[in-house]
Amino acid sequence: MAKPMTKSQLVTALAEKTESDKKTAGASLDALIQIITEEVSNGGAVTLPGVGKIYCRERPERMVRNPATGEQIKKEADKVVKMTIAKALKDSVNG
């Protein structure tokens, strides 16, 4: 498996694709991350066309096991961020 792309590599690639400088590309990426974070934190969802949908899902209270002791403990309800990958991206990876 290849190493994941770092933020600086992503900014460089974005600057090349948009034919802009790295500062503008970095600011655009930061703004996009901030918008997604705010929307998902407030219970909404964000669809990135061709990539997927990012959303927040609530998990109910449940019983879990401590792997070290085997003790059953109650875990409070919480929220998790999920992402559903778009079919177009899946097809391009597999095809």
PDB file of C-alpha atoms in Angstrom:
ATOM      1  CA  MET A   1       0.000   0.000   0.000  1.00  0.00           C
ATOM      2  CA  ALA A   2       1.305   3.437  -0.925  1.00  0.00           C
ATOM      3  CA  LYS A   3       1.992   6.081   1.696  1.00  0.00           C
ATOM      4  CA  PRO A   4      -0.866   8.571   2.109  1.00  0.00           C
ATOM      5  CA  MET A   5      -0.476  11.998   0.543  1.00  0.00           C
ATOM      6  CA  THR A   6       0.518  14.662   3.073  1.00  0.00           C
ATOM      7  CA  LYS A   7      -1.194  18.029   3.324  1.00  0.00           C
ATOM      8  CA  SER A   8       1.789  19.812   1.749  1.00  0.00           C
ATOM      9  CA  GLN A   9       1.795  17.341  -1.154  1.00  0.00           C
ATOM     10  CA  LEU A  10      -1.948  17.859  -1.569  1.00  0.00           C
ATOM     11  CA  VAL A  11      -1.513  21.661  -1.570  1.00  0.00           C
ATOM     12  CA  THR A  12       1.249  21.375  -4.183  1.00  0.00           C
ATOM     13  CA  ALA A  13      -0.892  19.128  -6.414  1.00  0.00           C
ATOM     14  CA  LEU A  14      -3.910  21.432  -5.990  1.00  0.00           C
ATOM     15  CA  ALA A  15      -1.791  24.472  -6.932  1.00  0.00           C
ATOM     16  CA  GLU A  16      -0.550  22.695 -10.069  1.00  0.00           C
ATOM     17  CA  LYS A  17      -4.053  21.577 -11.139  1.00  0.00           C
ATOM     18  CA  THR A  18      -5.573  25.023 -10.623  1.00  0.00           C
ATOM     19  CA  GLU A  19      -2.528  26.862 -11.974  1.00  0.00           C
ATOM     20  CA  SER A  20      -2.311  29.013  -8.853  1.00  0.00           C
ATOM     21  CA  ASP A  21       0.285  29.500  -6.139  1.00  0.00           C
ATOM     22  CA  LYS A  22       0.659  27.271  -3.086  1.00  0.00           C
ATOM     23  CA  LYS A  23      -0.558  29.998  -0.715  1.00  0.00           C
ATOM     24  CA  THR A  24      -3.903  30.304  -2.520  1.00  0.00           C
ATOM     25  CA  ALA A  25      -4.254  26.533  -2.811  1.00  0.00           C
ATOM     26  CA  GLY A  26      -3.482  26.102   0.909  1.00  0.00           C
ATOM     27  CA  ALA A  27      -6.030  28.750   1.873  1.00  0.00           C
ATOM     28  CA  SER A  28      -8.651  27.069  -0.326  1.00  0.00           C
ATOM     29  CA  LEU A  29      -7.975  23.673   1.226  1.00  0.00           C
ATOM     30  CA  ASP A  30      -8.149  25.104   4.758  1.00  0.00           C
ATOM     31  CA  ALA A  31     -11.441  26.846   3.941  1.00  0.00           C
ATOM     32  CA  LEU A  32     -12.893  23.604   2.541  1.00  0.00           C
ATOM     33  CA  ILE A  33     -11.861  21.674   5.661  1.00  0.00           C
ATOM     34  CA  GLN A  34     -13.397  24.355   7.897  1.00  0.00           C
ATOM     35  CA  ILE A  35     -16.702  24.307   5.976  1.00  0.00           C
ATOM     36  CA  ILE A  36     -16.926  20.510   6.155  1.00  0.00           C
ATOM     37  CA  THR A  37     -16.068  20.488   9.873  1.00  0.00           C
ATOM     38  CA  GLU A  38     -18.686  23.122  10.727  1.00  0.00           C
ATOM     39  CA  GLU A  39     -21.433  21.458   8.673  1.00  0.00           C
ATOM     40  CA  VAL A  40     -20.836  17.933  10.015  1.00  0.00           C
ATOM     41  CA  SER A  41     -20.445  19.199  13.605  1.00  0.00           C
ATOM     42  CA  ASN A  42     -23.880  20.811  13.355  1.00  0.00           C
ATOM     43  CA  GLY A  43     -25.471  17.518  12.285  1.00  0.00           C
ATOM     44  CA  GLY A  44     -25.456  18.158   8.548  1.00  0.00           C
ATOM     45  CA  ALA A  45     -23.789  16.318   5.714  1.00  0.00           C
ATOM     46  CA  VAL A  46     -21.460  17.354   2.903  1.00  0.00           C
ATOM     47  CA  THR A  47     -21.401  15.691  -0.502  1.00  0.00           C
ATOM     48  CA  LEU A  48     -18.186  15.970  -2.472  1.00  0.00           C
ATOM     49  CA  PRO A  49     -19.206  15.118  -6.055  1.00  0.00           C
ATOM     50  CA  GLY A  50     -17.228  12.168  -7.358  1.00  0.00           C
ATOM     51  CA  VAL A  51     -15.689  11.484  -3.928  1.00  0.00           C
ATOM     52  CA  GLY A  52     -18.447  10.754  -1.433  1.00  0.00           C
ATOM     53  CA  LYS A  53     -20.654  11.982   1.375  1.00  0.00           C
ATOM     54  CA  ILE A  54     -19.362  12.934   4.853  1.00  0.00           C
ATOM     55  CA  TYR A  55     -21.889  12.869   7.691  1.00  0.00           C
ATOM     56  CA  CYS A  56     -22.296  12.416  11.437  1.00  0.00           C
ATOM     57  CA  ARG A  57     -24.115   9.418  12.884  1.00  0.00           C
ATOM     58  CA  GLU A  58     -25.255   8.939  16.472  1.00  0.00           C
ATOM     59  CA  ARG A  59     -24.476   5.619  18.143  1.00  0.00           C
ATOM     60  CA  PRO A  60     -26.724   4.417  20.957  1.00  0.00           C
ATOM     61  CA  GLU A  61     -25.583   3.536  24.458  1.00  0.00           C
ATOM     62  CA  ARG A  62     -24.161   0.001  24.475  1.00  0.00           C
ATOM     63  CA  MET A  63     -22.249  -2.587  26.468  1.00  0.00           C
ATOM     64  CA  VAL A  64     -18.570  -3.072  25.592  1.00  0.00           C
ATOM     65  CA  ARG A  65     -15.838  -5.325  26.958  1.00  0.00           C
ATOM     66  CA  ASN A  66     -12.533  -4.166  28.410  1.00  0.00           C
ATOM     67  CA  PRO A  67     -10.012  -6.349  26.532  1.00  0.00           C
ATOM     68  CA  ALA A  68      -7.490  -6.281  29.396  1.00  0.00           C
ATOM     69  CA  THR A  69      -9.838  -7.451  32.160  1.00  0.00           C
ATOM     70  CA  GLY A  70     -12.808  -8.891  30.282  1.00  0.00           C
ATOM     71  CA  GLU A  71     -15.113  -6.663  32.336  1.00  0.00           C
ATOM     72  CA  GLN A  72     -18.358  -5.511  30.702  1.00  0.00           C
ATOM     73  CA  ILE A  73     -18.870  -1.742  30.911  1.00  0.00           C
ATOM     74  CA  LYS A  74     -21.589   0.577  29.649  1.00  0.00           C
ATOM     75  CA  LYS A  75     -20.461   3.017  26.975  1.00  0.00           C
ATOM     76  CA  GLU A  76     -22.494   6.189  26.698  1.00  0.00           C
ATOM     77  CA  ALA A  77     -24.140   7.244  23.451  1.00  0.00           C
ATOM     78  CA  ASP A  78     -21.780   9.127  21.167  1.00  0.00           C
ATOM     79  CA  LYS A  79     -21.400  10.457  17.637  1.00  0.00           C
ATOM     80  CA  VAL A  80     -19.092   9.237  14.887  1.00  0.00           C
ATOM     81  CA  VAL A  81     -18.131  10.769  11.557  1.00  0.00           C
ATOM     82  CA  LYS A  82     -18.777   8.485   8.597  1.00  0.00           C
ATOM     83  CA  MET A  83     -18.016   8.718   4.906  1.00  0.00           C
ATOM     84  CA  THR A  84     -19.803   6.918   2.115  1.00  0.00           C
ATOM     85  CA  ILE A  85     -17.607   6.628  -0.961  1.00  0.00           C
ATOM     86  CA  ALA A  86     -19.136   7.609  -4.316  1.00  0.00           C
ATOM     87  CA  LYS A  87     -19.729   4.885  -6.893  1.00  0.00           C
ATOM     88  CA  ALA A  88     -17.706   6.830  -9.481  1.00  0.00           C
ATOM     89  CA  LEU A  89     -14.614   6.722  -7.242  1.00  0.00           C
ATOM     90  CA  LYS A  90     -15.091   3.024  -6.500  1.00  0.00           C
ATOM     91  CA  ASP A  91     -15.429   2.282 -10.207  1.00  0.00           C
ATOM     92  CA  SER A  92     -12.306   4.272 -11.122  1.00  0.00           C
ATOM     93  CA  VAL A  93     -10.268   2.403  -8.492  1.00  0.00           C
ATOM     94  CA  ASN A  94     -11.571  -1.029  -9.529  1.00  0.00           C
ATOM     95  CA  GLY A  95     -11.803  -0.441 -13.260  1.00  0.00           C
TER      96      GLY A  95
END
